[in-house]
Tab-separated table of C-alpha atoms in Angstrom:
chain	number	residue	atom	x	y	z
C	21	MET	CA	-18.176	4.202	19.551
C	22	SER	CA	-16.038	6.715	21.359
C	23	SER	CA	-13.093	6.809	18.958
C	24	PRO	CA	-11.548	10.255	18.983
C	25	ARG	CA	-11.562	11.893	15.530
C	26	LYS	CA	-7.944	13.068	15.413
C	27	VAL	CA	-5.968	9.888	15.182
C	28	SER	CA	-3.030	9.846	12.806
C	29	ASP	CA	-2.751	7.435	9.956
C	30	SER	CA	0.430	6.028	11.529
C	31	THR	CA	-1.418	5.277	14.768
C	32	VAL	CA	-4.146	3.403	12.914
C	33	ARG	CA	-1.478	1.487	11.007
C	34	ARG	CA	0.222	0.504	14.280
C	35	LEU	CA	-3.105	-0.691	15.706
C	36	SER	CA	-3.365	-3.029	12.708
C	37	PHE	CA	0.064	-4.410	13.535
C	38	TYR	CA	-0.667	-4.781	17.266
C	39	LEU	CA	-3.774	-6.694	16.234
C	40	ARG	CA	-1.709	-9.157	14.196
C	41	ILE	CA	0.682	-9.752	17.115
C	42	LEU	CA	-2.218	-10.208	19.533
C	43	LYS	CA	-3.868	-12.725	17.252
C	44	GLU	CA	-0.640	-14.663	16.932
C	45	ILE	CA	0.135	-14.767	20.674
C	46	ARG	CA	-3.507	-15.528	21.553
C	47	GLY	CA	-3.247	-18.484	19.173
C	48	ARG	CA	-0.323	-19.697	21.288
C	49	GLY	CA	-2.468	-19.535	24.441
C	50	VAL	CA	-0.763	-16.478	25.968
C	51	GLN	CA	-3.158	-14.509	28.196
C	52	THR	CA	-1.362	-11.268	29.057
C	53	VAL	CA	1.117	-9.152	27.146
C	54	SER	CA	3.301	-6.193	28.101
C	55	SER	CA	3.677	-3.012	26.091
C	56	ALA	CA	7.373	-3.920	25.819
C	57	LYS	CA	6.507	-7.196	24.082
C	58	LEU	CA	4.107	-5.460	21.680
C	59	ALA	CA	6.753	-2.815	21.015
C	60	GLU	CA	9.459	-5.379	20.306
C	61	SER	CA	7.318	-7.084	17.675
C	62	THR	CA	6.370	-3.877	15.899
C	63	ARG	CA	9.629	-1.929	16.157
C	64	VAL	CA	8.287	1.037	18.126
C	65	THR	CA	9.002	2.051	21.722
C	66	SER	CA	6.874	0.670	24.555
C	67	ALA	CA	5.977	4.273	25.434
C	68	GLN	CA	4.537	4.611	21.920
C	69	VAL	CA	2.468	1.452	22.398
C	70	ARG	CA	1.054	2.743	25.694
C	71	LYS	CA	0.317	6.138	24.143
C	72	ASP	CA	-1.423	4.580	21.111
C	73	LEU	CA	-3.601	2.374	23.277
C	74	SER	CA	-4.403	4.954	25.959
C	75	ALA	CA	-5.867	7.208	23.255
C	76	PHE	CA	-8.747	4.758	23.066
C	77	GLY	CA	-9.450	4.111	26.725
C	78	ASN	CA	-7.841	2.897	29.866
C	79	PHE	CA	-6.894	-0.731	29.633
C	80	GLY	CA	-3.840	-2.560	30.800
C	81	VAL	CA	-3.026	-3.104	34.436
C	82	ARG	CA	0.209	-1.551	35.724
C	83	GLY	CA	2.801	-4.264	36.241
C	84	ARG	CA	0.614	-6.968	34.698
C	85	GLY	CA	0.232	-5.768	31.133
C	86	TYR	CA	-2.749	-6.144	28.854
C	87	ASP	CA	-5.278	-8.928	28.730
C	88	VAL	CA	-4.638	-10.347	25.250
C	89	ALA	CA	-8.227	-11.333	24.406
C	90	GLU	CA	-9.690	-8.095	25.751
C	91	LEU	CA	-7.169	-5.923	23.920
C	92	GLN	CA	-7.652	-7.837	20.673
C	93	ASP	CA	-11.428	-7.425	20.864
C	94	HIS	CA	-11.036	-3.757	21.682
C	95	ILE	CA	-8.739	-3.046	18.713
C	96	LEU	CA	-11.060	-5.026	16.447
C	97	ARG	CA	-13.876	-2.678	17.495
C	98	ILE	CA	-11.737	0.464	17.080
C	99	LEU	CA	-10.770	-0.581	13.554
C	100	GLY	CA	-14.352	-1.476	12.704
C	101	LEU	CA	-13.392	-5.122	12.297
C	102	ASP	CA	-16.025	-6.483	14.673
C	103	ARG	CA	-18.395	-6.824	11.721
C	104	THR	CA	-18.294	-8.025	8.117
C	105	TRP	CA	-17.944	-5.318	5.466
C	106	ARG	CA	-19.808	-5.991	2.247
C	107	THR	CA	-17.462	-4.906	-0.483
C	108	ILE	CA	-17.378	-4.715	-4.273
C	109	VAL	CA	-14.470	-4.305	-6.669
C	110	VAL	CA	-14.746	-1.997	-9.691
C	111	GLY	CA	-12.343	-3.155	-12.412
C	112	ALA	CA	-12.212	-6.917	-12.946
C	113	GLY	CA	-8.641	-7.013	-14.278
C	114	ARG	CA	-5.722	-8.822	-12.681
C	115	LEU	CA	-5.442	-6.603	-9.600
C	116	GLY	CA	-9.204	-6.636	-8.966
C	117	SER	CA	-9.230	-10.421	-9.276
C	118	ALA	CA	-6.179	-10.739	-7.020
C	119	LEU	CA	-7.860	-8.704	-4.266
C	120	THR	CA	-11.140	-10.598	-4.651
C	121	SER	CA	-9.424	-13.923	-4.132
C	122	SER	CA	-7.147	-12.684	-1.317
C	123	GLU	CA	-7.271	-15.000	1.690
C	124	ASP	CA	-5.963	-12.204	3.854
C	125	PHE	CA	-8.991	-10.033	3.057
C	126	SER	CA	-11.527	-12.712	3.880
C	127	ARG	CA	-9.708	-13.498	7.139
C	128	GLN	CA	-10.199	-9.856	8.111
C	129	ARG	CA	-13.949	-10.099	7.397
C	130	PHE	CA	-13.987	-8.213	4.119
C	131	SER	CA	-16.486	-10.022	1.976
C	132	ILE	CA	-16.076	-9.158	-1.700
C	133	VAL	CA	-19.484	-10.014	-3.097
C	134	SER	CA	-19.154	-8.864	-6.709
C	135	LEU	CA	-16.897	-7.238	-9.310
C	136	PHE	CA	-17.952	-4.683	-11.924
C	137	ASP	CA	-16.422	-3.960	-15.307
C	138	ASN	CA	-17.211	-2.110	-18.526
C	139	ASP	CA	-15.684	-4.850	-20.691
C	140	ALA	CA	-18.455	-7.051	-22.091
C	141	ALA	CA	-15.983	-9.936	-22.449
C	142	LYS	CA	-15.538	-10.072	-18.661
C	143	ILE	CA	-19.211	-9.947	-17.644
C	144	GLY	CA	-20.462	-13.204	-16.149
C	145	ARG	CA	-16.988	-14.518	-15.272
C	146	ARG	CA	-16.514	-15.748	-11.728
C	147	VAL	CA	-13.643	-14.947	-9.368
C	148	GLY	CA	-14.065	-17.367	-6.479
C	149	ASP	CA	-17.669	-16.872	-5.340
C	150	ALA	CA	-18.007	-13.414	-6.915
C	151	GLU	CA	-19.436	-12.726	-10.353
C	152	VAL	CA	-18.372	-9.941	-12.719
C	153	ARG	CA	-21.341	-7.658	-13.477
C	154	PRO	CA	-21.794	-4.765	-15.927
C	155	ILE	CA	-20.794	-1.353	-14.581
C	156	GLU	CA	-24.288	-0.007	-15.369
C	157	ASP	CA	-25.729	-2.288	-12.668
C	158	LEU	CA	-23.459	-0.907	-9.937
C	159	GLU	CA	-25.771	1.645	-8.298
C	160	ARG	CA	-28.741	-0.712	-8.140
C	161	PHE	CA	-26.559	-3.548	-6.791
C	162	VAL	CA	-24.961	-1.430	-4.061
C	163	GLN	CA	-28.362	-0.383	-2.792
C	164	ALA	CA	-30.054	-3.761	-3.101
C	165	GLU	CA	-27.150	-5.654	-1.529
C	166	ASP	CA	-26.252	-3.149	1.187
C	167	ILE	CA	-22.638	-2.693	0.030
C	168	GLN	CA	-20.527	-0.403	2.242
C	169	ILE	CA	-17.098	-0.422	0.586
C	170	GLY	CA	-15.944	-0.088	-3.016
C	171	ILE	CA	-12.423	-0.945	-4.182
C	172	ILE	CA	-11.365	0.753	-7.421
C	173	THR	CA	-8.867	-1.162	-9.571
C	174	THR	CA	-9.752	0.307	-12.971
C	175	PRO	CA	-7.245	2.034	-15.258
C	176	ALA	CA	-6.720	5.655	-14.161
C	177	LYS	CA	-9.000	7.090	-16.838
C	178	TYR	CA	-12.084	5.225	-15.580
C	179	ALA	CA	-11.453	5.718	-11.862
C	180	GLN	CA	-13.319	9.004	-11.313
C	181	GLU	CA	-16.397	7.651	-13.048
C	182	ALA	CA	-16.212	4.578	-10.818
C	183	ALA	CA	-15.920	6.797	-7.724
C	184	ASP	CA	-18.884	8.916	-8.853
C	185	ARG	CA	-21.034	5.839	-9.352
C	186	LEU	CA	-20.051	4.474	-5.937
C	187	ALA	CA	-20.779	7.806	-4.235
C	188	ARG	CA	-24.165	8.174	-5.968
C	189	ALA	CA	-25.068	4.672	-4.856
C	190	GLY	CA	-24.421	5.629	-1.233
C	191	ILE	CA	-21.219	3.727	-0.548
C	192	ARG	CA	-19.414	4.679	2.701
C	193	GLY	CA	-15.777	4.152	1.828
C	194	ILE	CA	-13.571	3.816	-1.238
C	195	LEU	CA	-10.151	2.198	-1.439
C	196	ASN	CA	-8.554	3.466	-4.647
C	197	PHE	CA	-5.718	1.606	-6.378
C	198	ALA	CA	-5.927	3.558	-9.649
C	199	PRO	CA	-2.897	5.849	-10.023
C	200	THR	CA	-4.872	9.074	-10.129
C	201	ARG	CA	-6.294	11.663	-7.754
C	202	LEU	CA	-10.012	11.202	-7.120
C	203	GLU	CA	-12.545	13.732	-5.891
C	204	VAL	CA	-15.223	12.474	-3.539
C	205	ALA	CA	-17.562	14.485	-1.331
C	206	ASP	CA	-18.380	13.932	2.353
C	207	PRO	CA	-19.433	11.671	3.941
C	208	VAL	CA	-17.700	9.200	1.617
C	209	ARG	CA	-14.246	8.324	2.931
C	210	LEU	CA	-11.461	7.826	0.396
C	211	ARG	CA	-8.167	6.040	0.905
C	212	ASN	CA	-5.542	5.710	-1.817
C	213	VAL	CA	-3.002	2.955	-2.294
C	214	ASN	CA	-0.399	3.797	-4.883
C	215	LEU	CA	1.767	0.771	-5.544
C	216	ALA	CA	4.392	2.736	-7.485
C	217	VAL	CA	4.810	5.055	-4.470
C	218	GLU	CA	5.555	1.990	-2.338
C	219	LEU	CA	8.262	0.955	-4.811
C	220	GLU	CA	9.653	4.495	-4.743
C	221	GLY	CA	10.000	4.247	-0.964
C	222	LEU	CA	12.193	1.225	-1.592
C	223	THR	CA	14.325	2.770	-4.350
C	224	PHE	CA	14.875	5.812	-2.131
C	225	ALA	CA	16.318	3.509	0.524
C	226	ILE	CA	18.473	1.599	-1.946
C	227	ALA	CA	19.760	4.693	-3.741
C	228	ASP	CA	20.720	6.029	-0.320
C	229	VAL	CA	22.709	2.876	0.489
C	230	ALA	CA	24.475	3.160	-2.850
C	231	GLY	CA	25.480	6.713	-1.955
C	232	ASP	CA	27.002	5.614	1.345
C	233	SER	CA	29.296	3.100	-0.277
C	234	ALA	CA	30.347	5.335	-3.171
S	3	MET	CA	24.381	11.227	-3.558
S	4	SER	CA	24.083	13.412	-0.514
S	5	SER	CA	20.698	12.212	0.717
S	6	PRO	CA	20.585	12.440	4.485
S	7	ARG	CA	19.922	9.068	6.138
S	8	LYS	CA	17.214	10.125	8.567
S	9	VAL	CA	14.267	10.953	6.359
S	10	SER	CA	10.855	9.815	7.505
S	11	ASP	CA	8.701	7.507	5.486
S	12	SER	CA	6.042	10.242	5.309
S	13	THR	CA	8.552	12.668	3.782
S	14	VAL	CA	9.538	10.153	1.114
S	15	ARG	CA	5.856	9.534	0.404
S	16	ARG	CA	5.257	13.276	-0.012
S	17	LEU	CA	8.210	13.529	-2.418
S	18	SER	CA	6.493	10.894	-4.556
S	19	PHE	CA	3.360	13.015	-4.589
S	20	TYR	CA	5.224	16.260	-5.365
S	21	LEU	CA	6.822	14.398	-8.251
S	22	ARG	CA	3.427	13.488	-9.686
S	23	ILE	CA	2.224	17.099	-9.467
S	24	LEU	CA	5.437	18.379	-11.069
S	25	LYS	CA	5.106	15.928	-13.930
S	26	GLU	CA	1.527	16.980	-14.513
S	27	ILE	CA	2.191	20.737	-14.487
S	28	ARG	CA	5.361	20.343	-16.562
S	29	GLY	CA	3.205	18.531	-19.098
S	30	ARG	CA	1.022	21.646	-19.245
S	31	GLY	CA	4.091	23.793	-20.008
S	32	VAL	CA	4.274	25.503	-16.602
S	33	GLN	CA	7.875	26.538	-15.745
S	34	THR	CA	7.806	27.642	-12.098
S	35	VAL	CA	5.721	26.526	-9.149
S	36	SER	CA	5.260	27.895	-5.634
S	37	SER	CA	5.347	25.848	-2.452
S	38	ALA	CA	1.742	26.999	-1.923
S	39	LYS	CA	0.687	25.405	-5.214
S	40	LEU	CA	2.500	22.142	-4.394
S	41	ALA	CA	0.925	22.203	-0.938
S	42	GLU	CA	-2.579	22.746	-2.282
S	43	SER	CA	-2.308	19.731	-4.564
S	44	THR	CA	-0.994	17.419	-1.874
S	45	ARG	CA	-2.999	18.625	1.148
S	46	VAL	CA	-0.078	19.660	3.310
S	47	THR	CA	1.002	23.164	4.371
S	48	SER	CA	3.369	25.169	2.190
S	49	ALA	CA	5.761	25.311	5.178
S	50	GLN	CA	5.828	21.496	5.088
S	51	VAL	CA	6.650	21.518	1.370
S	52	ARG	CA	9.541	23.948	1.913
S	53	LYS	CA	10.807	21.890	4.849
S	54	ASP	CA	10.627	18.636	2.891
S	55	LEU	CA	12.504	20.082	-0.054
S	56	SER	CA	15.105	22.027	1.932
S	57	ALA	CA	16.171	18.760	3.604
S	58	PHE	CA	17.721	17.802	0.270
S	59	GLY	CA	19.436	21.019	-0.748
S	60	ASN	CA	18.753	24.628	-1.398
S	61	PHE	CA	16.573	25.099	-4.398
S	62	GLY	CA	13.713	27.469	-4.998
S	63	VAL	CA	14.130	31.207	-5.354
S	64	ARG	CA	12.411	33.379	-2.759
S	65	GLY	CA	9.370	35.062	-4.305
S	66	ARG	CA	9.703	33.140	-7.584
S	67	GLY	CA	9.153	29.562	-6.470
S	68	TYR	CA	10.763	26.423	-7.847
S	69	ASP	CA	11.890	25.710	-11.378
S	70	VAL	CA	9.555	22.845	-12.310
S	71	ALA	CA	11.976	20.897	-14.520
S	72	GLU	CA	14.882	21.285	-12.115
S	73	LEU	CA	12.835	20.255	-9.085
S	74	GLN	CA	11.376	17.273	-10.920
S	75	ASP	CA	14.840	16.069	-11.951
S	76	HIS	CA	16.111	16.575	-8.434
S	77	ILE	CA	13.308	14.573	-6.804
S	78	LEU	CA	13.760	11.839	-9.419
S	79	ARG	CA	17.399	11.574	-8.326
S	80	ILE	CA	16.536	11.627	-4.605
S	81	LEU	CA	14.034	8.798	-5.069
S	82	GLY	CA	16.476	6.826	-7.187
S	83	LEU	CA	14.194	7.156	-10.211
S	84	ASP	CA	16.844	8.573	-12.543
S	85	ARG	CA	17.677	5.017	-13.631
S	86	THR	CA	15.837	1.831	-14.556
S	87	TRP	CA	15.523	-0.779	-11.821
S	88	ARG	CA	15.692	-4.365	-12.997
S	89	THR	CA	13.058	-6.183	-11.002
S	90	ILE	CA	11.656	-9.682	-10.646
S	91	VAL	CA	8.437	-10.922	-9.087
S	92	VAL	CA	8.375	-14.054	-6.930
S	93	GLY	CA	4.911	-15.596	-7.004
S	94	ALA	CA	3.235	-15.662	-10.418
S	95	GLY	CA	-0.341	-15.618	-9.135
S	96	ARG	CA	-2.916	-12.919	-9.798
S	97	LEU	CA	-1.218	-10.190	-7.761
S	98	GLY	CA	2.227	-10.918	-9.214
S	99	SER	CA	0.794	-10.851	-12.725
S	100	ALA	CA	-1.117	-7.631	-11.990
S	101	LEU	CA	2.074	-5.886	-10.834
S	102	THR	CA	4.071	-7.225	-13.784
S	103	SER	CA	1.596	-5.789	-16.251
S	104	SER	CA	1.121	-2.495	-14.368
S	105	GLU	CA	1.513	0.499	-16.686
S	106	ASP	CA	2.187	2.699	-13.691
S	107	PHE	CA	5.260	0.653	-12.769
S	108	SER	CA	6.777	0.785	-16.237
S	109	ARG	CA	6.143	4.546	-16.425
S	110	GLN	CA	8.238	4.888	-13.247
S	111	ARG	CA	11.074	2.909	-14.819
S	112	PHE	CA	10.593	-0.337	-12.959
S	113	SER	CA	11.300	-3.036	-15.483
S	114	ILE	CA	9.894	-6.388	-14.383
S	115	VAL	CA	11.991	-8.812	-16.381
S	116	SER	CA	10.799	-12.161	-15.052
S	117	LEU	CA	8.489	-13.945	-12.608
S	118	PHE	CA	9.350	-16.995	-10.509
S	119	ASP	CA	7.048	-19.675	-9.138
S	120	ASN	CA	7.194	-23.129	-7.580
S	121	ASP	CA	4.105	-24.317	-9.459
S	122	ALA	CA	5.174	-26.392	-12.480
S	123	ALA	CA	1.897	-25.539	-14.230
S	124	LYS	CA	2.858	-21.860	-14.344
S	125	ILE	CA	6.430	-22.249	-15.629
S	126	GLY	CA	6.882	-20.961	-19.161
S	127	ARG	CA	3.756	-18.773	-19.143
S	128	ARG	CA	4.227	-15.186	-20.256
S	129	VAL	CA	2.916	-12.058	-18.549
S	130	GLY	CA	3.479	-9.286	-21.061
S	131	ASP	CA	7.161	-9.556	-21.988
S	132	ALA	CA	8.121	-11.484	-18.853
S	133	GLU	CA	8.320	-15.258	-18.591
S	134	VAL	CA	7.528	-17.357	-15.513
S	135	ARG	CA	10.612	-19.347	-14.452
S	136	PRO	CA	11.139	-22.082	-11.848
S	137	ILE	CA	11.988	-20.822	-8.360
S	138	GLU	CA	15.183	-22.947	-8.369
S	139	ASP	CA	16.588	-20.707	-11.135
S	140	LEU	CA	16.152	-17.509	-9.126
S	141	GLU	CA	19.657	-17.061	-7.684
S	142	ARG	CA	21.404	-17.741	-10.979
S	143	PHE	CA	19.033	-15.423	-12.867
S	144	VAL	CA	19.419	-12.524	-10.401
S	145	GLN	CA	23.185	-12.669	-10.754
S	146	ALA	CA	23.308	-13.216	-14.516
S	147	GLU	CA	20.726	-10.519	-15.248
S	148	ASP	CA	21.844	-7.939	-12.678
S	149	ILE	CA	18.484	-7.782	-10.884
S	150	GLN	CA	18.300	-5.210	-8.077
S	151	ILE	CA	14.743	-5.506	-6.752
S	152	GLY	CA	12.552	-8.468	-5.864
S	153	ILE	CA	8.804	-8.217	-5.306
S	154	ILE	CA	7.302	-11.019	-3.217
S	155	THR	CA	3.690	-11.930	-3.981
S	156	THR	CA	3.719	-15.547	-2.806
S	157	PRO	CA	1.353	-16.957	-0.191
S	158	ALA	CA	2.585	-16.106	3.333
S	159	LYS	CA	4.064	-19.566	3.941
S	160	TYR	CA	6.518	-19.305	1.016
S	161	ALA	CA	7.523	-15.678	1.555
S	162	GLN	CA	10.493	-16.176	3.892
S	163	GLU	CA	12.019	-18.744	1.558
S	164	ALA	CA	11.580	-16.292	-1.323
S	165	ALA	CA	13.265	-13.545	0.717
S	166	ASP	CA	16.151	-15.864	1.637
S	167	ARG	CA	16.713	-16.780	-2.004
S	168	LEU	CA	16.634	-13.128	-3.037
S	169	ALA	CA	19.063	-12.137	-0.288
S	170	ARG	CA	21.459	-14.985	-1.130
S	171	ALA	CA	21.397	-13.925	-4.765
S	172	GLY	CA	22.522	-10.426	-3.769
S	173	ILE	CA	19.341	-8.461	-4.376
S	174	ARG	CA	19.352	-4.901	-2.952
S	175	GLY	CA	15.709	-4.348	-2.070
S	176	ILE	CA	12.564	-6.383	-1.437
S	177	LEU	CA	8.980	-5.184	-1.657
S	178	ASN	CA	6.891	-7.717	0.226
S	179	PHE	CA	3.156	-8.128	-0.377
S	180	ALA	CA	2.819	-11.428	1.491
S	181	PRO	CA	0.904	-10.933	4.757
S	182	THR	CA	3.714	-12.068	7.026
S	183	ARG	CA	6.729	-10.632	8.809
S	184	LEU	CA	9.995	-11.316	6.985
S	185	GLU	CA	13.521	-11.350	8.332
S	186	VAL	CA	16.246	-9.983	6.086
S	187	ALA	CA	19.781	-8.963	7.003
S	188	ASP	CA	21.637	-5.779	6.046
S	189	PRO	CA	22.323	-4.455	3.476
S	190	VAL	CA	19.084	-5.751	1.914
S	191	ARG	CA	16.294	-3.220	2.341
S	192	LEU	CA	12.791	-4.516	3.009
S	193	ARG	CA	9.522	-2.682	2.554
S	194	ASN	CA	6.144	-4.241	3.325
S	195	VAL	CA	2.808	-3.494	1.723
S	196	ASN	CA	-0.091	-5.056	3.578
S	197	LEU	CA	-3.263	-4.591	1.579
S	198	ALA	CA	-5.536	-5.665	4.447
S	199	VAL	CA	-3.962	-2.962	6.637
S	200	GLU	CA	-4.903	-0.397	3.984
S	201	LEU	CA	-8.503	-1.612	4.112
S	202	GLU	CA	-8.424	-1.412	7.918
S	203	GLY	CA	-7.428	2.247	7.673
S	204	LEU	CA	-10.605	2.756	5.684
S	205	THR	CA	-12.901	0.807	8.017
S	206	PHE	CA	-11.465	2.737	10.959
S	207	ALA	CA	-12.548	5.965	9.258
S	208	ILE	CA	-15.989	4.629	8.379
S	209	ALA	CA	-16.617	3.117	11.807
S	210	ASP	CA	-15.692	6.486	13.262
S	211	VAL	CA	-18.247	8.262	11.061
S	212	ALA	CA	-20.853	5.746	12.156
S	213	GLY	CA	-20.060	6.581	15.774
S	214	ASP	CA	-20.568	10.307	15.202
S	215	SER	CA	-24.058	9.857	13.889
S	216	ALA	CA	-25.108	7.326	16.527
């Protein structure tokens, strides 16, 4: 891989959106696409599209645009989506179960192979093909089953312990949904999703509208 | 409200994080905080903190820092969190139920008062204090109950219909979790959360690490 290290989070996010457009237009049998078309579908400028893509190599032919299949495969590789990621969920509550049964995840080649919980009442339950296992088995399972990603959906107070267990077991990346700040050491990569923050982005926009009309 | 219109999504996101730090240090009885301290906790520069906050008015006293309580109240107002937002969830599956029962949401004054679904088997079920109602009742309910926010957690194929119903009913903002692009007209504000895109941000980072060591 030759991905440059300094790529902003927004760029990576846009690559994910380009990928969705490419998949959709490839499904319709379209073979080439312009940066203008990609821009239109993702609400950025075509200059931004060209800049994002040129950061990862020189594809696209001036005046002809990008080869859809080639560009899709390339972005899949950049995002690490050219392989299946073996994933576990820690916290077998409603959110953990929702993610485990997400069709969108499995389409993107995230295979959630098991859930872990500290609640004896949940152990042994199945969510789709995945079984809920006791939290004490996590380290052994991660190593035996070659798990690369852990998703934390525990209550905030259990999240650091979950992260510590995942790190000790040798996991490579953690996606944290618990509303708390976690500490993890290199080389483990941590990404946080805070659903209340997403709602706050919306209320900011609405409150602003209200102000305009007042 | 005097919130300026052109505020980037990243700025709004940082305000949410400053708010969490302020709440935590206020809880510990701390009365003033420096931009350096806020910066340290949120991994941005202190210049960025000052810039973010100065966009909304002139608070903070040179050499003394910010009054914690005052700044917290101010950010709450900016983010529209100085009131309770009456919210409904469309799609009473696992994700919808997880959000409805989220403690983090209720702490932030999002009150999810009902869920809606098109599956007869789910109608009448309760998730915490909220009842699942038939999708056909949505418009009437939104108007009668003064609902301002709708959260869409339906499968992708039902999401546009859900958004149309919400818009017709006069909702002010939509948070969409369905993995599809929705069309909504002004003045309805739309914000999308794509959980697979969050995972792709993580695999990008991991794939990158793998490349370094290859």
